[in-house]
mmCIF file of C-alpha atoms and ligand atoms in Angstrom:
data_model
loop_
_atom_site.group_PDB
_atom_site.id
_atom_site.type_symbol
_atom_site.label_atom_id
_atom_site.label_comp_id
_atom_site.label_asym_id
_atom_site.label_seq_id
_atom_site.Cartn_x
_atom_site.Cartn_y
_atom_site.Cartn_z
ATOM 1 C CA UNK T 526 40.433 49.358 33.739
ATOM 2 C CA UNK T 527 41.345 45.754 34.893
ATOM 3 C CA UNK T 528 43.049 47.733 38.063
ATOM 4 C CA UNK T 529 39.912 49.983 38.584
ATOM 5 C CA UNK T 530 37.744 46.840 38.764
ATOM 6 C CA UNK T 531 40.421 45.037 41.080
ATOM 7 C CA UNK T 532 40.126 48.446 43.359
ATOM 8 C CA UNK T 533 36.446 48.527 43.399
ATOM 9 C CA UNK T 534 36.538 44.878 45.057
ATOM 10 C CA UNK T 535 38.892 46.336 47.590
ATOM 11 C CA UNK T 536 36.669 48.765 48.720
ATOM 12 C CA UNK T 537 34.969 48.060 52.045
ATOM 13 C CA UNK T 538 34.580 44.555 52.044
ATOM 14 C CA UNK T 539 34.102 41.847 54.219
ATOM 15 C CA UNK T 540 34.781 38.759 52.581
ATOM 16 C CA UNK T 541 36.812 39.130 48.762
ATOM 17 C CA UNK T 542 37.844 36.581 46.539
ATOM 18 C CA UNK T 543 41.002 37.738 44.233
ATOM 19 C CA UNK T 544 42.291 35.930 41.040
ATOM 20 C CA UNK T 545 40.076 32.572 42.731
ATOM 21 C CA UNK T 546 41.213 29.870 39.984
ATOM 22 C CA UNK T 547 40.691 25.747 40.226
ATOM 23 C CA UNK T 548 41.791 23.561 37.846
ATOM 24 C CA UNK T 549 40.798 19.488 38.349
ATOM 25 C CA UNK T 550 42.759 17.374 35.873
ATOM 26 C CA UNK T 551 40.680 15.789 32.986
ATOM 27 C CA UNK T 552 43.089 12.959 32.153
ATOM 28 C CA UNK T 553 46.561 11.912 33.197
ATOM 29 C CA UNK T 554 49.421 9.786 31.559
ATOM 30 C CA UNK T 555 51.140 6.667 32.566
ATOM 31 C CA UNK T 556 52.435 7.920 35.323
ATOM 32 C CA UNK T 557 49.464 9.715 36.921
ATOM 33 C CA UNK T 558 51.002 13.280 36.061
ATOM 34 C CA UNK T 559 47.557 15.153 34.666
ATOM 35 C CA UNK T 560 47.608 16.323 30.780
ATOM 36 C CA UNK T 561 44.804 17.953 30.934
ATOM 37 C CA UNK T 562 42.446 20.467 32.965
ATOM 38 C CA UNK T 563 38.919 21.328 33.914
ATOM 39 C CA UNK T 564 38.876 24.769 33.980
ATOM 40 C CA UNK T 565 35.941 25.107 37.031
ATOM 41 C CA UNK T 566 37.031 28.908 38.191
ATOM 42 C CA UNK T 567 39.743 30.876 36.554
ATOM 43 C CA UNK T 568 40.841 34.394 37.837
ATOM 44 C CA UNK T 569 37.491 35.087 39.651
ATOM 45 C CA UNK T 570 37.893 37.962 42.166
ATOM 46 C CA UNK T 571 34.763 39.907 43.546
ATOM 47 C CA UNK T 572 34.092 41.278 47.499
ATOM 48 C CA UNK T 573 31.641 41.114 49.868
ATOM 49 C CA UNK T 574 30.225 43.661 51.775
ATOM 50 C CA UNK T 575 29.414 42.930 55.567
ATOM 51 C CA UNK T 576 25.741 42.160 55.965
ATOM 52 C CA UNK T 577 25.059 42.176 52.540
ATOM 53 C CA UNK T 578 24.205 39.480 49.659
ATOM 54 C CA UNK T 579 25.801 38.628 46.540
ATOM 55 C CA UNK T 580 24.197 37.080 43.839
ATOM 56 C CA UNK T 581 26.169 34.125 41.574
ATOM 57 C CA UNK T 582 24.280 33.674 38.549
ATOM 58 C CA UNK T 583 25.103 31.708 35.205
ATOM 59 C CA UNK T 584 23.910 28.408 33.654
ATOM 60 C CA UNK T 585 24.717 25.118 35.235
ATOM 61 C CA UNK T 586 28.402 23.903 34.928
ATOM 62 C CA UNK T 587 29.544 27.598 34.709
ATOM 63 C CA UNK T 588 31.287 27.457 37.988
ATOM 64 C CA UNK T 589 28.607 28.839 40.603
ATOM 65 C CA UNK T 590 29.330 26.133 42.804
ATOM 66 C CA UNK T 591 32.879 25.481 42.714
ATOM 67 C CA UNK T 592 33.326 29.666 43.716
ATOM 68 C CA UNK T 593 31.063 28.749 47.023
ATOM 69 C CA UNK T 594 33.332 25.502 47.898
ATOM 70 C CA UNK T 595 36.532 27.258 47.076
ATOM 71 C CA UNK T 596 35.349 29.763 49.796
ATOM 72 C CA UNK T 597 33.942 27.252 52.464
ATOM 73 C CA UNK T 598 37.506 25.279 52.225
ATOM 74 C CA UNK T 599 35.707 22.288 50.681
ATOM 75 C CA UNK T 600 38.254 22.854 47.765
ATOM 76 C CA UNK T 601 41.725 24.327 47.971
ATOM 77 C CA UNK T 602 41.863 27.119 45.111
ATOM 78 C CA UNK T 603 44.676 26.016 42.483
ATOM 79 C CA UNK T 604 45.349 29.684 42.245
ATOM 80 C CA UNK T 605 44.198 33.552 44.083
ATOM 81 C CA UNK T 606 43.078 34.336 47.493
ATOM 82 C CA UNK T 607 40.632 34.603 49.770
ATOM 83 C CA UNK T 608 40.632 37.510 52.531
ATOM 84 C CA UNK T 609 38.389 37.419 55.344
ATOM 85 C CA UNK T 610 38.050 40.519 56.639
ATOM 86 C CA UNK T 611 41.086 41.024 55.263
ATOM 87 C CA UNK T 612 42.882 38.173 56.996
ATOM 88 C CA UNK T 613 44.354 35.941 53.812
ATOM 89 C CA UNK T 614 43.059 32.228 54.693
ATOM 90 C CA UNK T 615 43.618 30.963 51.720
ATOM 91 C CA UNK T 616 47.015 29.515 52.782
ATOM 92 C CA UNK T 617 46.299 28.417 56.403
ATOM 93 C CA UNK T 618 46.730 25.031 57.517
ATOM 94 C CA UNK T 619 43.136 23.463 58.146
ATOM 95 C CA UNK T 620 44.055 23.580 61.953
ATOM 96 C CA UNK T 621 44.468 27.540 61.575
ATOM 97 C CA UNK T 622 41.750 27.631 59.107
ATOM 98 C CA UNK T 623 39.224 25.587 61.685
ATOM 99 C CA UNK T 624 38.238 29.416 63.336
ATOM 100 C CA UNK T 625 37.454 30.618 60.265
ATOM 101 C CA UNK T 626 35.647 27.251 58.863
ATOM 102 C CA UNK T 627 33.065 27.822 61.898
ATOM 103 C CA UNK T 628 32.077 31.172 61.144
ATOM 104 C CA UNK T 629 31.350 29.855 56.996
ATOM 105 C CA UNK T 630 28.435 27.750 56.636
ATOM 106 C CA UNK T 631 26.305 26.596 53.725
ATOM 107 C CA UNK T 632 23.014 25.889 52.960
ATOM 108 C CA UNK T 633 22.760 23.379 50.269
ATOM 109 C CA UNK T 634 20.495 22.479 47.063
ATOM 110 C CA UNK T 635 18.672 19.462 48.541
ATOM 111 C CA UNK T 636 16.885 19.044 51.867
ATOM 112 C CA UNK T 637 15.927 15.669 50.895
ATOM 113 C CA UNK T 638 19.585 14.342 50.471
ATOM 114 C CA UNK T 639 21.187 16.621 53.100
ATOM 115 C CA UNK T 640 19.537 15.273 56.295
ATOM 116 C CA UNK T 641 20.360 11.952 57.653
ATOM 117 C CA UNK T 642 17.360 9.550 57.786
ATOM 118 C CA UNK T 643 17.986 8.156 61.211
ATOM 119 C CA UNK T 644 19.318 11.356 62.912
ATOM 120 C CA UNK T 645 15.977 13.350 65.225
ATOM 121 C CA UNK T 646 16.020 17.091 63.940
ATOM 122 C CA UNK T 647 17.340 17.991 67.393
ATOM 123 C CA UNK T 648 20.583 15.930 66.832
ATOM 124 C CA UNK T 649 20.903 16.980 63.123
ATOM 125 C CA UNK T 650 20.202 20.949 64.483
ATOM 126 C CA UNK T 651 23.429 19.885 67.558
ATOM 127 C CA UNK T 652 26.075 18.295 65.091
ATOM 128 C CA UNK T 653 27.483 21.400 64.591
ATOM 129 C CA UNK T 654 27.299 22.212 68.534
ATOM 130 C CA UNK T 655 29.006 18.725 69.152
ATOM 131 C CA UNK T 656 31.707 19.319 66.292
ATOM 132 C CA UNK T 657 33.407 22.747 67.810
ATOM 133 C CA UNK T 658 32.584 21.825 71.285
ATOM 134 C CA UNK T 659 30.273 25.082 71.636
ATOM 135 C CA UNK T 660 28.132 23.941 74.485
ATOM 136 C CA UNK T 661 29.321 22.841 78.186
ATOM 137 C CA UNK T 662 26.727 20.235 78.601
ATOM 138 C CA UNK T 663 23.168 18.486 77.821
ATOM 139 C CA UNK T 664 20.783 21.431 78.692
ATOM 140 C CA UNK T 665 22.979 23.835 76.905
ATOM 141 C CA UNK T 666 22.941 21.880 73.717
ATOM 142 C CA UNK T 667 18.944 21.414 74.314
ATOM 143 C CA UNK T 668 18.869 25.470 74.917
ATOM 144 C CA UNK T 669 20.555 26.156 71.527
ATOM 145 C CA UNK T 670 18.826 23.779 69.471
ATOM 146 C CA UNK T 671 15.348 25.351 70.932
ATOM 147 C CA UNK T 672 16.604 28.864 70.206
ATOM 148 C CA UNK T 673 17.807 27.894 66.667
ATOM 149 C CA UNK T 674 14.461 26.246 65.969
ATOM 150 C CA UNK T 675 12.384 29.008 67.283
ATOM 151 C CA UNK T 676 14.503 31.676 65.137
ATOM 152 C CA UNK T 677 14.151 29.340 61.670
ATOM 153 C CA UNK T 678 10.225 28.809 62.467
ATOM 154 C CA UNK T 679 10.497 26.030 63.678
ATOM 155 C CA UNK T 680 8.304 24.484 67.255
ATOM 156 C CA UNK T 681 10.496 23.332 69.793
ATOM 157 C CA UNK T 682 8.665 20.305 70.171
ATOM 158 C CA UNK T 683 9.569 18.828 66.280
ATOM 159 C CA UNK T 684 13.141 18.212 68.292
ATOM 160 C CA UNK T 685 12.267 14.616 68.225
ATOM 161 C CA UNK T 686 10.721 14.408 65.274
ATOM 162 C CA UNK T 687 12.664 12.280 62.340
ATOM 163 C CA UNK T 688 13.372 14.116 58.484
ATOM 164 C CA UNK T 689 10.635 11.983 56.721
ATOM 165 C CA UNK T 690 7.882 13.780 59.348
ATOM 166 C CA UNK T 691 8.547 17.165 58.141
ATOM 167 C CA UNK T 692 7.647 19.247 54.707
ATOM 168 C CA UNK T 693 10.154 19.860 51.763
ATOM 169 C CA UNK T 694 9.784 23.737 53.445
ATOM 170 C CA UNK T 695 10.648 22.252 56.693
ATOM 171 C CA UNK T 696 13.377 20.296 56.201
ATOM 172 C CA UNK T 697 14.838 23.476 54.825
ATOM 173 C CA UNK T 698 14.209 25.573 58.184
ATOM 174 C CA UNK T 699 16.277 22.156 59.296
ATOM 175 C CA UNK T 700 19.231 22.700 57.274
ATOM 176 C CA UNK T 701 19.287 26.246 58.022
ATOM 177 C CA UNK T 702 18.920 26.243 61.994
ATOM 178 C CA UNK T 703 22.075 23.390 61.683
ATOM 179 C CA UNK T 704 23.791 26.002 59.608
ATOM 180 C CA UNK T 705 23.464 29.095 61.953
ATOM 181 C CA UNK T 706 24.648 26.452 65.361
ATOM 182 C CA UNK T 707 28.044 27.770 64.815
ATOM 183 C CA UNK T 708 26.537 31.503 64.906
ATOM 184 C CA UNK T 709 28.306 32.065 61.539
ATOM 185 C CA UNK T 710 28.684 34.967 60.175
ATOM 186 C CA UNK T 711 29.053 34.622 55.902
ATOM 187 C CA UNK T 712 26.470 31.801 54.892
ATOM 188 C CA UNK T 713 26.965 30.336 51.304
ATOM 189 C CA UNK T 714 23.427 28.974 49.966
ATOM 190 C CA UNK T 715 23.550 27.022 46.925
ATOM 191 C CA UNK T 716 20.892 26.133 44.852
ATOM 192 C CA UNK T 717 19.137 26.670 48.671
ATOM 193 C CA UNK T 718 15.190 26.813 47.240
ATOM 194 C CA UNK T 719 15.413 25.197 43.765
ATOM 195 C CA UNK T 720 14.231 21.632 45.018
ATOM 196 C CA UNK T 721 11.224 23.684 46.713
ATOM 197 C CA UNK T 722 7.559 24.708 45.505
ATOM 198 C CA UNK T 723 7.304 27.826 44.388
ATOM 199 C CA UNK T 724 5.192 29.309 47.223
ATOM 200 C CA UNK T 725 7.303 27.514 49.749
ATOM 201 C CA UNK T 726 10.433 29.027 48.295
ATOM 202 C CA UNK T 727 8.944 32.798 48.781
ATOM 203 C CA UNK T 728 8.857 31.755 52.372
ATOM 204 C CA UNK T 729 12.303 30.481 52.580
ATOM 205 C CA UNK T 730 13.903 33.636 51.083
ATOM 206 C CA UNK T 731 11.614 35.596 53.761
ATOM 207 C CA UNK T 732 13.195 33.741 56.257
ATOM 208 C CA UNK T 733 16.680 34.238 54.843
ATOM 209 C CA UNK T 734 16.242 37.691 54.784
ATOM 210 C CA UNK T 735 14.761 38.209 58.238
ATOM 211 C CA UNK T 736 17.721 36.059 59.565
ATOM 212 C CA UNK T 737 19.816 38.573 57.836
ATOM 213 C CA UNK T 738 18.684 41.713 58.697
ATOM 214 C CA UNK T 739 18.592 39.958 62.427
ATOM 215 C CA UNK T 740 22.183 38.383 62.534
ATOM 216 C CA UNK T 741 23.837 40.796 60.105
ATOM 217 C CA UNK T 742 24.948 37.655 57.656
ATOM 218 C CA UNK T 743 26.410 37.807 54.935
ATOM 219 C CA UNK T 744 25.418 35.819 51.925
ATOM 220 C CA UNK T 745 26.684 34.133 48.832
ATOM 221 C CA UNK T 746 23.514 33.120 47.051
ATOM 222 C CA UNK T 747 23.865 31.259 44.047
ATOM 223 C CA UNK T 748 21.135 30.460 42.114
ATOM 224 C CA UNK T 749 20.172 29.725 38.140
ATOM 225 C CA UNK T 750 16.829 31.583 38.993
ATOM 226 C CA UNK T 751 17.272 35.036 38.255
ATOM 227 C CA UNK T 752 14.018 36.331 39.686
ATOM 228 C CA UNK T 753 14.801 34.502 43.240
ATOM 229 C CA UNK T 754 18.556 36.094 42.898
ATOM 230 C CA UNK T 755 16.722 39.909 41.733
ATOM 231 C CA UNK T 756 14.951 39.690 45.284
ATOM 232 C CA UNK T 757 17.470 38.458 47.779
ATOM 233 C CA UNK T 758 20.816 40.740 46.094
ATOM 234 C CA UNK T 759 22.180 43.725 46.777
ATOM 235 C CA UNK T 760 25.110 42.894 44.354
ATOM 236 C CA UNK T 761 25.298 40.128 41.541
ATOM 237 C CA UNK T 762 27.964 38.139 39.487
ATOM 238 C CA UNK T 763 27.309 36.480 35.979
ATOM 239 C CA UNK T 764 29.363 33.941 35.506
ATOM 240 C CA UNK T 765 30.084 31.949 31.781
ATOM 241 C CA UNK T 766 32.655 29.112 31.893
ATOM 242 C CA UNK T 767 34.567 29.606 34.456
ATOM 243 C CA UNK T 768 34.430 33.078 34.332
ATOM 244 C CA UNK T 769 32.926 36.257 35.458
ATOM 245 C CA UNK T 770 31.620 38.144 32.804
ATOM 246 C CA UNK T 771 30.257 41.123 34.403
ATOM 247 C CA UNK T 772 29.708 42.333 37.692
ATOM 248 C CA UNK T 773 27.980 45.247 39.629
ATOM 249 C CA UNK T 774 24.785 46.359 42.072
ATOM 250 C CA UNK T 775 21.700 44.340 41.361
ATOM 251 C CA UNK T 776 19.875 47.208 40.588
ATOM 252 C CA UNK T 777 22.502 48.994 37.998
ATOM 253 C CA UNK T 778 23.010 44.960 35.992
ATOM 254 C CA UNK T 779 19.345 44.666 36.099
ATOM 255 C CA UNK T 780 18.210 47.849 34.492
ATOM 256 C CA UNK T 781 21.544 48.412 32.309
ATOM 257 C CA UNK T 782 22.566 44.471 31.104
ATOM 258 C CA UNK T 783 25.816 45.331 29.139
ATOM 259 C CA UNK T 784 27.249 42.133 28.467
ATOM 260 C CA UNK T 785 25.613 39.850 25.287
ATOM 261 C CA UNK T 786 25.583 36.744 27.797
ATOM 262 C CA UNK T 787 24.051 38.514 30.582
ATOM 263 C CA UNK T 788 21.250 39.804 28.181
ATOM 264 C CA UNK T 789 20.677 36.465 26.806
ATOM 265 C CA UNK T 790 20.348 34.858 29.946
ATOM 266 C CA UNK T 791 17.727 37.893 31.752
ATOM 267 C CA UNK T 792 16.176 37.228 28.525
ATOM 268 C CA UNK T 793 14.904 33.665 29.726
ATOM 269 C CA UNK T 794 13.365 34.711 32.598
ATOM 270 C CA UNK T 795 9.412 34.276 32.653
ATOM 271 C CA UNK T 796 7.197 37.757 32.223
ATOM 272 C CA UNK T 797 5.122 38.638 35.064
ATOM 273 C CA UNK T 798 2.870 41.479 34.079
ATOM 274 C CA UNK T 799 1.345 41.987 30.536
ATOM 275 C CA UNK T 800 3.524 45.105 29.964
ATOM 276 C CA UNK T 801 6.476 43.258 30.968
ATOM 277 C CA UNK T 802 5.938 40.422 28.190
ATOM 278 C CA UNK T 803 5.246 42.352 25.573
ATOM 279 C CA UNK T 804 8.739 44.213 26.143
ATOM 280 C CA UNK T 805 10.537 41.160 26.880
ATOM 281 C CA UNK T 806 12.170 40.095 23.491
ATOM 282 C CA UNK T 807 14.223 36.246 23.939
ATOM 283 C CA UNK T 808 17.306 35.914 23.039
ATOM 284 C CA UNK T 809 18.001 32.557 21.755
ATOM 285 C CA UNK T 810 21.847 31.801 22.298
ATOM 286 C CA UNK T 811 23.031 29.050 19.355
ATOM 287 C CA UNK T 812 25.701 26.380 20.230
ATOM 288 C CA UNK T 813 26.287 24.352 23.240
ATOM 289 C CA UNK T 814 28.613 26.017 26.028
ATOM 290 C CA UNK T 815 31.762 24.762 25.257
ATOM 291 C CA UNK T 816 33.774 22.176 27.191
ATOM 292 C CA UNK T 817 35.886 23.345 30.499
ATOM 293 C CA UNK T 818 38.072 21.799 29.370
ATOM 294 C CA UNK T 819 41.231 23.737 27.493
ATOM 295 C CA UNK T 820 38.217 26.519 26.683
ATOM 296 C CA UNK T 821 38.729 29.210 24.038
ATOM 297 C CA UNK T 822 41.249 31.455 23.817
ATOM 298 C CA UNK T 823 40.582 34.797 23.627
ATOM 299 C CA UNK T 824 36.562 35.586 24.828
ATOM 300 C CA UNK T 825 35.543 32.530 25.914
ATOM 301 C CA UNK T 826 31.930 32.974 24.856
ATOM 302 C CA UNK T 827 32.893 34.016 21.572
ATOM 303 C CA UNK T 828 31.461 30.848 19.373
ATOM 304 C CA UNK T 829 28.054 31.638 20.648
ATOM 305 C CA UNK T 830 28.128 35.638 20.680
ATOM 306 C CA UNK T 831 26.103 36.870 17.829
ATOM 307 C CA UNK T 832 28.739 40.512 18.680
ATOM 308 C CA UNK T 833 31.799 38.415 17.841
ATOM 309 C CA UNK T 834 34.595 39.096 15.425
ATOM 310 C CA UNK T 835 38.186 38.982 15.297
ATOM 311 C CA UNK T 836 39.139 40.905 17.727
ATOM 312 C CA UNK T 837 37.089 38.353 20.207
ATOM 313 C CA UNK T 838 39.921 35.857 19.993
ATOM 314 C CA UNK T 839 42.257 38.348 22.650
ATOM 315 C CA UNK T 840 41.039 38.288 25.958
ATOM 316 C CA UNK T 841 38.282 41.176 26.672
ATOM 317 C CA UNK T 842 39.151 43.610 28.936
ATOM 318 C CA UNK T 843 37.319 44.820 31.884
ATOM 319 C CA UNK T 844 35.158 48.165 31.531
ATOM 320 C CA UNK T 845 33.293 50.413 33.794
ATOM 321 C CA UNK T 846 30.029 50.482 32.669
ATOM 322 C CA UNK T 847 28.876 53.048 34.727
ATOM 323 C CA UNK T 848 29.405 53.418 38.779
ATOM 324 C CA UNK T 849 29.903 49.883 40.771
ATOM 325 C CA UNK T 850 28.918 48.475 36.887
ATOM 326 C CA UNK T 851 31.555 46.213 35.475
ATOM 327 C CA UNK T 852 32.116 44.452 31.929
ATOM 328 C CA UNK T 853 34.512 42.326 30.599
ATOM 329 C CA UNK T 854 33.777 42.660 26.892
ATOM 330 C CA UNK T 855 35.511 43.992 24.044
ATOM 331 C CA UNK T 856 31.957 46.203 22.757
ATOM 332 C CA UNK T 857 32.934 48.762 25.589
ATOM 333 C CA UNK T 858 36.109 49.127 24.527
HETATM 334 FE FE1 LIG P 2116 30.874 38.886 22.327
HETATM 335 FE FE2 LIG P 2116 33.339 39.655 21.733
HETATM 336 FE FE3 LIG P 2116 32.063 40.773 23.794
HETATM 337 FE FE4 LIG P 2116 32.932 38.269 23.933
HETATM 338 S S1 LIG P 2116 34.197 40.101 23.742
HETATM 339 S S2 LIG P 2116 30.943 39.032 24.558
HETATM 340 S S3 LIG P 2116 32.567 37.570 21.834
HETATM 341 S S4 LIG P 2116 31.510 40.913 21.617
#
């Protein structure tokens, strides 16, 4: 089944992660030579259709993050591959990897901390423009910036403006405007509306989607707020310590949750309609997520898996749960 899972992510993708693992050492001897590891990402391999969004859900620490800088080259993977439409960059030097680095952006968590103070939102929108050279002159660069402001909502006019004038929404538009100046094509947004207000955030996944549909980007949106990753995804990882646990379309994970993590953590999320809480049952998980570092053998979210037994102490295998539905747990064995 493992292979049938590694086939499915070989189907038809654009971007595809395979056996993505990175270790950071926890503590070193004398010498300097590491004795120990943080496990951030081990054997994580999943594709990405072109045009199309993938969810990365799981609770903080889990690796979300580390996944979306393995990919954007902010850290070299201690292990796996990346393939870009089906180019392997994972091994290019960062001169050879530069093409590729322009047409990967990200969007991060925090508008606030992302935007320098003294820069005008023109020159913050450019510094991508002035990095890779992509404009022959002044009124070029002016041109782009206008265009990119116009397209993220933006008035042409707020060029001049500095960060503290604008709106946590705003500053947002910002960030993604200087994202799209290298007209990239696979955008990683982390955490990219969880320092915003609620209605705000409704209009920044609008505009992500619009931009989308528009620019035919692909997306890696990771989030810890499964109703915000339900809207934006056409497909969706969960991920528990380093690991994926299961994998599949939104739609099929959503409806069918197979794996006991998975089910714990759609169990959090709030009730909208009176029907809907009624039906919604939590599922408290007990323990603490145990530490990255040297994590358990075997299942690695077998101390806090109400499911677990002996057999939990070998590592799961994957399972189809049903069509582009994917499980690594020993139940579907
Ligand atoms: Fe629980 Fe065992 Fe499945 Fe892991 S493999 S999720 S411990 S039942």
């Amino acid at each position: 089944m493992t292979e049938q899972f590694q086939a499915k992510t070989d189907e038809n993708y654009f971007l595809k992660a395979e056996g993505l693992t990175m270790h950071f050492p926890a503590a070193s001897d004398a010498l300097g030579r590491p004795t120990s590891w943080i496990h951030a990402a081990d054997d994580v391999s999943f594709a990405v259709p072109k045009g199309k969004t993938l969810g990365v859900v799981g609770e903080s620490g889990c690796g979300k993050s580390t996944v979306g800088k393995m990919l954007l080259d902010i850290y070299r993977p201690t292990g796996g591959k990346i393939f870009y439409e089906g180019k392997d960059i994972t091994a290019l030097s960062p001169k050879e990897r530069r093409p590729y680095v322009k047409k990967m952006q990200l969007v991060w968590q925090d508008p606030y901390s992302s935007l320098d103070p003294r820069l005008r939102a023109g020159d913050i929108i450019a510094e991508p423009i002035d990095n890779f050279r992509l404009a022959a002159n002044r009124a070029e660069r002016a041109e782009k910036v206008e265009r990119l402001m116009q397209m993220c909502g933006l008035y042409p006019e707020m060029a001049t403006h500095y960060p503290h004038q604008f709106s946590g929404g705003q500053r947002q538009r910002i960030c993604i405007a200087r994202a799209l100046a290298t007209d990239p094509e696979f955008v990683v947004c982390d955490e990219a509306v969880s320092a915003l207000d609620v209605s705000i955030q409704a209009q920044i996944i609008n505009l992500l989607k619009d931009l989308q549909d528009e620019l035919r980007l692909t997306y890696l949106f990771i989030s810890h707020d499964l109703n915000i990753v339900h809207f934006i995804s056409d497909e969706i990882i969960v991920m528990y310590l380093g690991q994926i646990v299961e994998r599949g379309t939104m739609e099929t994970v959503y409806r069918n949750r197979a794996h006991p993590y998975t089910k714990a953590l759609f169990s959090a999320t709030p009730a909208f309609t009176a029907a809907e809480k009624q039906k919604k049952q939590r599922i408290l998980l007990e323990g603490d997520v145990p530490s990255p570092v040297d994590p358990p053998k075997g299942c690695r979210f077998r101390g806090r898996c109400p499911y677990a037994d002996k057999r939990c102490e070998e590592e799961p295998q994957w399972h189809a749960v049903e069509d582009n539905h994917f499980v690594k747990c020993r139940l579907f064995d």
